[in-house]
mmCIF file of C-alpha atoms and ligand atoms in Angstrom:
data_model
loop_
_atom_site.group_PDB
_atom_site.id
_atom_site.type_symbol
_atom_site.label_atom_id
_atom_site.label_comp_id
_atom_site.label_asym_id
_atom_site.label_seq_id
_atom_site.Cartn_x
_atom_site.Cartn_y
_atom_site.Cartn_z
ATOM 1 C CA UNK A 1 58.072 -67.029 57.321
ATOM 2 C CA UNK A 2 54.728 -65.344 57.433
ATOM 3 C CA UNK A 3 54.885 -64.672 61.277
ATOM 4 C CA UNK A 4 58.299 -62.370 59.879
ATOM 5 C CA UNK A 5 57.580 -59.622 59.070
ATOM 6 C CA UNK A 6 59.725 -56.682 60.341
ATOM 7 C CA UNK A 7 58.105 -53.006 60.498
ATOM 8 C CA UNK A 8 62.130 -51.464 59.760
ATOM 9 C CA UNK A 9 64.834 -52.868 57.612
ATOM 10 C CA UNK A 10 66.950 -54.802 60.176
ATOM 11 C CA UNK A 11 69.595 -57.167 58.642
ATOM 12 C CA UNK A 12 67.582 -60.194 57.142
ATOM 13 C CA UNK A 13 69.737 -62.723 59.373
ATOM 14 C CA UNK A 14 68.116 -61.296 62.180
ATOM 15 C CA UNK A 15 64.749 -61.740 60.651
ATOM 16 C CA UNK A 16 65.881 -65.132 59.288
ATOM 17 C CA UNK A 17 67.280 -67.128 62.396
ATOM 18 C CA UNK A 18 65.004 -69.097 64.503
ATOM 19 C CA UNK A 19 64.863 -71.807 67.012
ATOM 20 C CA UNK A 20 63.630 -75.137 64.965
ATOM 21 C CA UNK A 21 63.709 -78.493 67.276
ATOM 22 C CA UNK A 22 63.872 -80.381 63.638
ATOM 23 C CA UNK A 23 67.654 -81.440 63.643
ATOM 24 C CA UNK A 24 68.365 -83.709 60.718
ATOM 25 C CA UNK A 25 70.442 -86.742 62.823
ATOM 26 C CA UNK A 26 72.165 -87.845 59.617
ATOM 27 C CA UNK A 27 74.036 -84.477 59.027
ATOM 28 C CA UNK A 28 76.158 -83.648 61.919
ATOM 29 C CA UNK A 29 78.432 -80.755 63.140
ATOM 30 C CA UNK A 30 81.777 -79.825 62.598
ATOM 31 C CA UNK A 31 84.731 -78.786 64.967
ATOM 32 C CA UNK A 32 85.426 -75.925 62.692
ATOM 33 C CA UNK A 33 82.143 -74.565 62.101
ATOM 34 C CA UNK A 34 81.747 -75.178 66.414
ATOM 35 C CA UNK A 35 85.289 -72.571 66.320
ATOM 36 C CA UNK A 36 83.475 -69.636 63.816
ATOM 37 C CA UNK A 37 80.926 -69.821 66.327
ATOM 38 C CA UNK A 38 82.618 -69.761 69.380
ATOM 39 C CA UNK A 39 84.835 -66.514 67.579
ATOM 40 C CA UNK A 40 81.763 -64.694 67.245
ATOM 41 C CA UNK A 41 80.516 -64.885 70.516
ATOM 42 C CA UNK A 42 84.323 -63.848 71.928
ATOM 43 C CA UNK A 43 83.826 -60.812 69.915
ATOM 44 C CA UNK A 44 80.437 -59.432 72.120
ATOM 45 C CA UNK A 45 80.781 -56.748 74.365
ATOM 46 C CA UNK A 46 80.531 -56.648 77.838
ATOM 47 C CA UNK A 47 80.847 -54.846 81.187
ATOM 48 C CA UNK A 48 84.616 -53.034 81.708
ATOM 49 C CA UNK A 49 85.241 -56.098 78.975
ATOM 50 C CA UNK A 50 85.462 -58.510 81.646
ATOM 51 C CA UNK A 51 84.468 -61.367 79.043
ATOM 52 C CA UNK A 52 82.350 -63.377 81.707
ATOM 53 C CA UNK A 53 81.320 -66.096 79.439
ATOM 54 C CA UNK A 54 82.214 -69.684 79.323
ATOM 55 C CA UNK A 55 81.358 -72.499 76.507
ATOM 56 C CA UNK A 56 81.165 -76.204 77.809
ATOM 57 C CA UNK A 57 80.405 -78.322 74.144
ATOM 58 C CA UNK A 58 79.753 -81.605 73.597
ATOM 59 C CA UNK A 59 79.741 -83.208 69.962
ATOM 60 C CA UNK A 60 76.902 -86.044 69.313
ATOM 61 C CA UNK A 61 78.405 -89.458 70.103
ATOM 62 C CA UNK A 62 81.620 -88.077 71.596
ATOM 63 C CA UNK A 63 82.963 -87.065 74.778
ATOM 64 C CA UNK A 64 80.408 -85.731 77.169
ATOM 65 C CA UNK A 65 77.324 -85.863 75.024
ATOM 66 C CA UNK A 66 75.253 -88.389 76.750
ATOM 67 C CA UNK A 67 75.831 -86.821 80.352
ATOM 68 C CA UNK A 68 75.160 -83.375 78.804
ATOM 69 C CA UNK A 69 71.638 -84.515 77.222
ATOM 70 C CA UNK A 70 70.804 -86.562 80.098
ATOM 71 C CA UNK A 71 70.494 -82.937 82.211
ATOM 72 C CA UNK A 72 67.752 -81.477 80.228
ATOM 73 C CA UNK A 73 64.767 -82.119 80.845
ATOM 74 C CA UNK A 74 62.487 -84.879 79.381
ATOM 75 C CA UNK A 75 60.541 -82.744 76.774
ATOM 76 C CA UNK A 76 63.592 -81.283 75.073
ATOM 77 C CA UNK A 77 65.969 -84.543 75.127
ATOM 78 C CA UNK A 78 62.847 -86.025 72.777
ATOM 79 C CA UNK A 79 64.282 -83.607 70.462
ATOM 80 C CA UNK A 80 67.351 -81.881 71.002
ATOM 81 C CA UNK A 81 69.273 -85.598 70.795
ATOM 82 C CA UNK A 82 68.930 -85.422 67.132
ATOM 83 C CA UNK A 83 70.891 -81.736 66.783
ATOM 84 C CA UNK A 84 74.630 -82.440 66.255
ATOM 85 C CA UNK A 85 76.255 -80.185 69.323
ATOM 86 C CA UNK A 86 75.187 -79.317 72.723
ATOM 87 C CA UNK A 87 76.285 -75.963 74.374
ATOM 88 C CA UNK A 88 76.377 -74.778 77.671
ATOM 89 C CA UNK A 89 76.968 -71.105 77.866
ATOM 90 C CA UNK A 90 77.918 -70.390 81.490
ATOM 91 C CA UNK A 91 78.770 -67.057 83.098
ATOM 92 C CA UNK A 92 80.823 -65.586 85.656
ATOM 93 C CA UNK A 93 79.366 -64.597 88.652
ATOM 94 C CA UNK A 94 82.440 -62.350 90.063
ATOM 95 C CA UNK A 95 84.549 -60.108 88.076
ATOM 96 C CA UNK A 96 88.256 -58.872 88.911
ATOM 97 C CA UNK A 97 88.193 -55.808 92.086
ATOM 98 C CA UNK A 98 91.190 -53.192 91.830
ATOM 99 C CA UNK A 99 93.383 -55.102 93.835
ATOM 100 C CA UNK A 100 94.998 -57.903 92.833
ATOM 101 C CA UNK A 101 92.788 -61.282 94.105
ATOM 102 C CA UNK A 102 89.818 -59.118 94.890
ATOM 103 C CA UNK A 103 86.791 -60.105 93.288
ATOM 104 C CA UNK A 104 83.110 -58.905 93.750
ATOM 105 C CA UNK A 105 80.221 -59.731 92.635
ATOM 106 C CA UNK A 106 79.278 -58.695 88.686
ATOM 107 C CA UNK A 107 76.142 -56.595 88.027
ATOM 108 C CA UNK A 108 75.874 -57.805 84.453
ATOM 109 C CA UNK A 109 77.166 -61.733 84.033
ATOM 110 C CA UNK A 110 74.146 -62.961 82.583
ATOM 111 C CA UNK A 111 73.587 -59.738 80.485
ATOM 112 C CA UNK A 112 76.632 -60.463 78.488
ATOM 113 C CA UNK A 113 76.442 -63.705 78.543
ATOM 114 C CA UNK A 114 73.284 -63.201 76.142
ATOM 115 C CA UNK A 115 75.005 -60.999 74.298
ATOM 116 C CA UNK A 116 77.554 -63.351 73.436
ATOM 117 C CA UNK A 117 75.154 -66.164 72.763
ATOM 118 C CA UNK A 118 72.689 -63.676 70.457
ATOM 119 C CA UNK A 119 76.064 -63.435 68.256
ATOM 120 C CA UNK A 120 76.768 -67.123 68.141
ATOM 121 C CA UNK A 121 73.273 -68.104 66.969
ATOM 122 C CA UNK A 122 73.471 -65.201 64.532
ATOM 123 C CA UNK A 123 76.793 -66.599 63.110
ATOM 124 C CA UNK A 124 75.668 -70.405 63.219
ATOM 125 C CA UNK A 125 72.462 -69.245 60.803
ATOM 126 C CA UNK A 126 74.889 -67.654 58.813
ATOM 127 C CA UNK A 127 76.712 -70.793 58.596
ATOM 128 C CA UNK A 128 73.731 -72.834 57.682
ATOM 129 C CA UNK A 129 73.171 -74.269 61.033
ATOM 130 C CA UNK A 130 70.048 -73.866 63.416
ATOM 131 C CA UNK A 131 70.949 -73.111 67.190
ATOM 132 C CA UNK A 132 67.801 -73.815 70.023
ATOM 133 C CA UNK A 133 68.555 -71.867 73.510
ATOM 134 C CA UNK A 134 66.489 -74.014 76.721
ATOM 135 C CA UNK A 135 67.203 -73.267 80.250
ATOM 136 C CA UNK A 136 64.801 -76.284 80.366
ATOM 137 C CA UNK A 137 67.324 -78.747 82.340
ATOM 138 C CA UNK A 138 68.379 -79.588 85.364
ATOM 139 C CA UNK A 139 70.299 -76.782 87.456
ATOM 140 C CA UNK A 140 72.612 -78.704 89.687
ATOM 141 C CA UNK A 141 73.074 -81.545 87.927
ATOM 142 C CA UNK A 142 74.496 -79.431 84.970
ATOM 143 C CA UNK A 143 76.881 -77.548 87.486
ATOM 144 C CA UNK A 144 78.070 -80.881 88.900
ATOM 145 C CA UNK A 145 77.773 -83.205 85.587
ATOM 146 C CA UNK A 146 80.223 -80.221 84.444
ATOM 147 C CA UNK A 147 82.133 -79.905 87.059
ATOM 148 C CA UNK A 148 81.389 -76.241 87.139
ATOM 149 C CA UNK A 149 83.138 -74.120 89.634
ATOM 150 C CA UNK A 150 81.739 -72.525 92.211
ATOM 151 C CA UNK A 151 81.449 -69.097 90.450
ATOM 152 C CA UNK A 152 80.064 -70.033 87.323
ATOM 153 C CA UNK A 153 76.282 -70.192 86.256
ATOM 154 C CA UNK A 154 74.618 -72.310 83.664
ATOM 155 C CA UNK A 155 72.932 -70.188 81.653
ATOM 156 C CA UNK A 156 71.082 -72.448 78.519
ATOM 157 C CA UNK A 157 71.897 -75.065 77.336
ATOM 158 C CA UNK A 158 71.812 -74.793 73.513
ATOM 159 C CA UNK A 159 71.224 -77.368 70.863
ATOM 160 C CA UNK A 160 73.280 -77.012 67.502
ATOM 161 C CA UNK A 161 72.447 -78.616 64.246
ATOM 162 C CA UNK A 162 71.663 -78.623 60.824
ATOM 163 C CA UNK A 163 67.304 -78.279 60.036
ATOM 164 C CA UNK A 164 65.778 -81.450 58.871
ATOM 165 C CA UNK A 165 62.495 -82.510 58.403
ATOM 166 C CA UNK A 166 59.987 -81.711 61.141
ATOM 167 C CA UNK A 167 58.365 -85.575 60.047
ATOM 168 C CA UNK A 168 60.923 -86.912 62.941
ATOM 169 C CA UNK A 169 59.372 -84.768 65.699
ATOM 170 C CA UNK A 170 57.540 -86.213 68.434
ATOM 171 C CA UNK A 171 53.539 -85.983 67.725
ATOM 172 C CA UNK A 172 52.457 -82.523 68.743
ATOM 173 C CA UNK A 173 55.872 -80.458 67.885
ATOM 174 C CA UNK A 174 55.228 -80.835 64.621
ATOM 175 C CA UNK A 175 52.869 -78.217 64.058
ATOM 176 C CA UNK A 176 54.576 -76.175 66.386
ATOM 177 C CA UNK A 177 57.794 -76.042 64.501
ATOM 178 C CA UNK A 178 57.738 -72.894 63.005
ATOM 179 C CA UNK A 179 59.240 -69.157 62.893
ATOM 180 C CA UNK A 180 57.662 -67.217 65.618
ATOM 181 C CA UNK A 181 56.097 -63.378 65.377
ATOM 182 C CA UNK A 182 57.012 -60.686 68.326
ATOM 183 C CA UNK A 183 55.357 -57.719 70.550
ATOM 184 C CA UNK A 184 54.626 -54.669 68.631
ATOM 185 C CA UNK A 185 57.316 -52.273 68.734
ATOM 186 C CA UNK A 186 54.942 -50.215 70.520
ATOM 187 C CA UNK A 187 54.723 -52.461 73.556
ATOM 188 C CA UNK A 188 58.761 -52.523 74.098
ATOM 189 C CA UNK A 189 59.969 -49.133 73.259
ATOM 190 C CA UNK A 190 59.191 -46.303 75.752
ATOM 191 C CA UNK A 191 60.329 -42.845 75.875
ATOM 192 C CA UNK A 192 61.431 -40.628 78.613
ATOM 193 C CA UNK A 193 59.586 -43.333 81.691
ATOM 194 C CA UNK A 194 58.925 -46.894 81.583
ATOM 195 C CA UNK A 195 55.300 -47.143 80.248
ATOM 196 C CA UNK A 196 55.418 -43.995 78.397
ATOM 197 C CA UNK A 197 54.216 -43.878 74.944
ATOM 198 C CA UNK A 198 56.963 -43.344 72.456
ATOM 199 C CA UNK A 199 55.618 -38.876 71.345
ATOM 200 C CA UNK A 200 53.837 -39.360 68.445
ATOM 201 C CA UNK A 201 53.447 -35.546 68.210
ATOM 202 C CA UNK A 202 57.238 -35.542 67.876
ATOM 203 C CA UNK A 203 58.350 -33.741 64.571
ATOM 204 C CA UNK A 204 60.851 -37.122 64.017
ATOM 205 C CA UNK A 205 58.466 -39.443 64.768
ATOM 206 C CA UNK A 206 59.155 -41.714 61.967
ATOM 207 C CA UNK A 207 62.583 -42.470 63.695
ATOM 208 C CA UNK A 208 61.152 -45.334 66.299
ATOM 209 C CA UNK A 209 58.050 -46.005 65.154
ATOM 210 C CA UNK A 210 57.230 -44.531 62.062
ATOM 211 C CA UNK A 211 55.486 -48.244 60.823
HETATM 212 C C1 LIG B 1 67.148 -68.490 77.393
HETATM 213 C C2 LIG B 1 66.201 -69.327 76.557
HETATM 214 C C3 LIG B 1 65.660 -70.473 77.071
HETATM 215 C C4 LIG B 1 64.827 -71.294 76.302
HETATM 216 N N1 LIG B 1 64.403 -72.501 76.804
HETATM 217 C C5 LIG B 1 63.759 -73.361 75.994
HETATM 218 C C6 LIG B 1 63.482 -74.685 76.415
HETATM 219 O O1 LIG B 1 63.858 -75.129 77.507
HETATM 220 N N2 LIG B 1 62.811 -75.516 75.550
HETATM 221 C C7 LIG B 1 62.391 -75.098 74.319
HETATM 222 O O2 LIG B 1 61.804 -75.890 73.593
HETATM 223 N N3 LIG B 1 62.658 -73.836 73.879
HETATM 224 C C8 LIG B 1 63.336 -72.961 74.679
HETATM 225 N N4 LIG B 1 63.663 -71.694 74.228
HETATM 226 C C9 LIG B 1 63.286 -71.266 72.864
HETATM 227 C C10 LIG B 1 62.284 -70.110 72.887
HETATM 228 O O3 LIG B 1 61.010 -70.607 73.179
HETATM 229 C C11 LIG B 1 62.341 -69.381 71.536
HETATM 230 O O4 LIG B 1 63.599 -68.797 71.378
HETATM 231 C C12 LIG B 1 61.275 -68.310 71.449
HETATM 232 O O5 LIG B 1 59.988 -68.885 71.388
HETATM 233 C C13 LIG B 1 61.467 -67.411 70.247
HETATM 234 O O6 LIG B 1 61.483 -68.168 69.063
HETATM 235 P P1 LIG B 1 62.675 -68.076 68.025
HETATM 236 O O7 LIG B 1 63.962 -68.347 68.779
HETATM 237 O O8 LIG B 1 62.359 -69.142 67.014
HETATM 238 O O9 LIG B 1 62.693 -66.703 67.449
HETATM 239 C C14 LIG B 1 64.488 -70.876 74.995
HETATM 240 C C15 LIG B 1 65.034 -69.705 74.470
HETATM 241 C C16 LIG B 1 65.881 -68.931 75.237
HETATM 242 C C17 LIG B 1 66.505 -67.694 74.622
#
């Protein structure tokens, strides 16, 4: 973990989940563990609570797998077919108007969407399982190989499993299989205007970015 290191004490699962492409094919996923993961990501927030996301999974070997895999894209079917669930998160496009049947278009779909997927990769590490997140497949096949209606976008596609050995990746993932650092703080955080440097002259200045 020694691209990890976090310049304020966040909760260590936050530190501690990342996206491996390792899946161990021998050690697959459960229904249950699929429904505690699927409960936490009901439970994000999101815009007047509209709840615009959607789950479509697909267990390895059973119903729907094969056509789900088949609409990602070459590079990540050479690994994601070893990870023991496939998810597509999907989101609403339209949201409920005042009137009964109206519907508009939503400002923040895909916003919440994330929010709900950032808790059900957090829960599935706390569960012992690795999630992967690719928007790496095919667009319109997804929406038709799902039968998606009209409304609904395919966010990611995300690959569920349990870490194996990296040994099973295809030559040149190997290496690459590994915890990832981020930005400085520094480079994210603004305050007052976009691009403005967070006041270091500020008497509380250890608040944001005291590192
Ligand atoms: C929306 C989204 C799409 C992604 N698409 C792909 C993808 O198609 N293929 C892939 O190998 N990784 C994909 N990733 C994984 C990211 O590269 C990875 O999350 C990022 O490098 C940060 O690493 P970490 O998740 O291990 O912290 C995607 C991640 C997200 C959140």
């Amino acid at each position: 973990m020694k691209n990890r290191v976090a310049n304020h004490p966040v909760l260590p699962l936050i530190l501690e989940r990342w996206s491996t492409r390792a899946f161990d094919p021998s050690r697959p996923v459960e229904r249950a563990e699929l429904g505690v993961i699927f409960e936490a990501a009901r439970w994000a927030p999101s815009a007047f609570n509209v709840q615009p996301w959607r789950f479509v999974f697909a267990l390895r070997g059973e119903t729907g797998w094969d056509a789900m895999k088949d609409v990602l894209i070459p590079f990540n079917q050479s690994w994601a077919g070893s990870a023991g669930a496939l998810i597509c998160v999907v989101s609403q496009a339209d949201a409920p108007g005042n009137s009964p049947g109206e519907r508009f278009p939503s400002y923040s779909h895909s916003f919440d969407a994330g929010a709900a997927w950032a808790l059900l990769a957090l829960q599935a590490h706390s569960l012992g399982l690795s999630t992967h997140a690719m928007t790496g497949f095919d667009v319109e096949r997804c929406k038709t190989v799902l039968k998606l209606p009209i409304n609904m976008r395919p966010e990611a596609i995300v690959a569920v499993g349990r870490a194996g050995s990296a040994d099973h990746l295809p030559e040149g993932l190997r290496e690459r299989d590994a915890p990832s650092g981020r930005q400085a703080i520094e480079e994210l955080v603004y305050e007052g205007t976009f691009g403005a440097p967070i006041d270091a002259s500020s008497p509380r200045r250890g608040d944001v970015n005291g590192v």
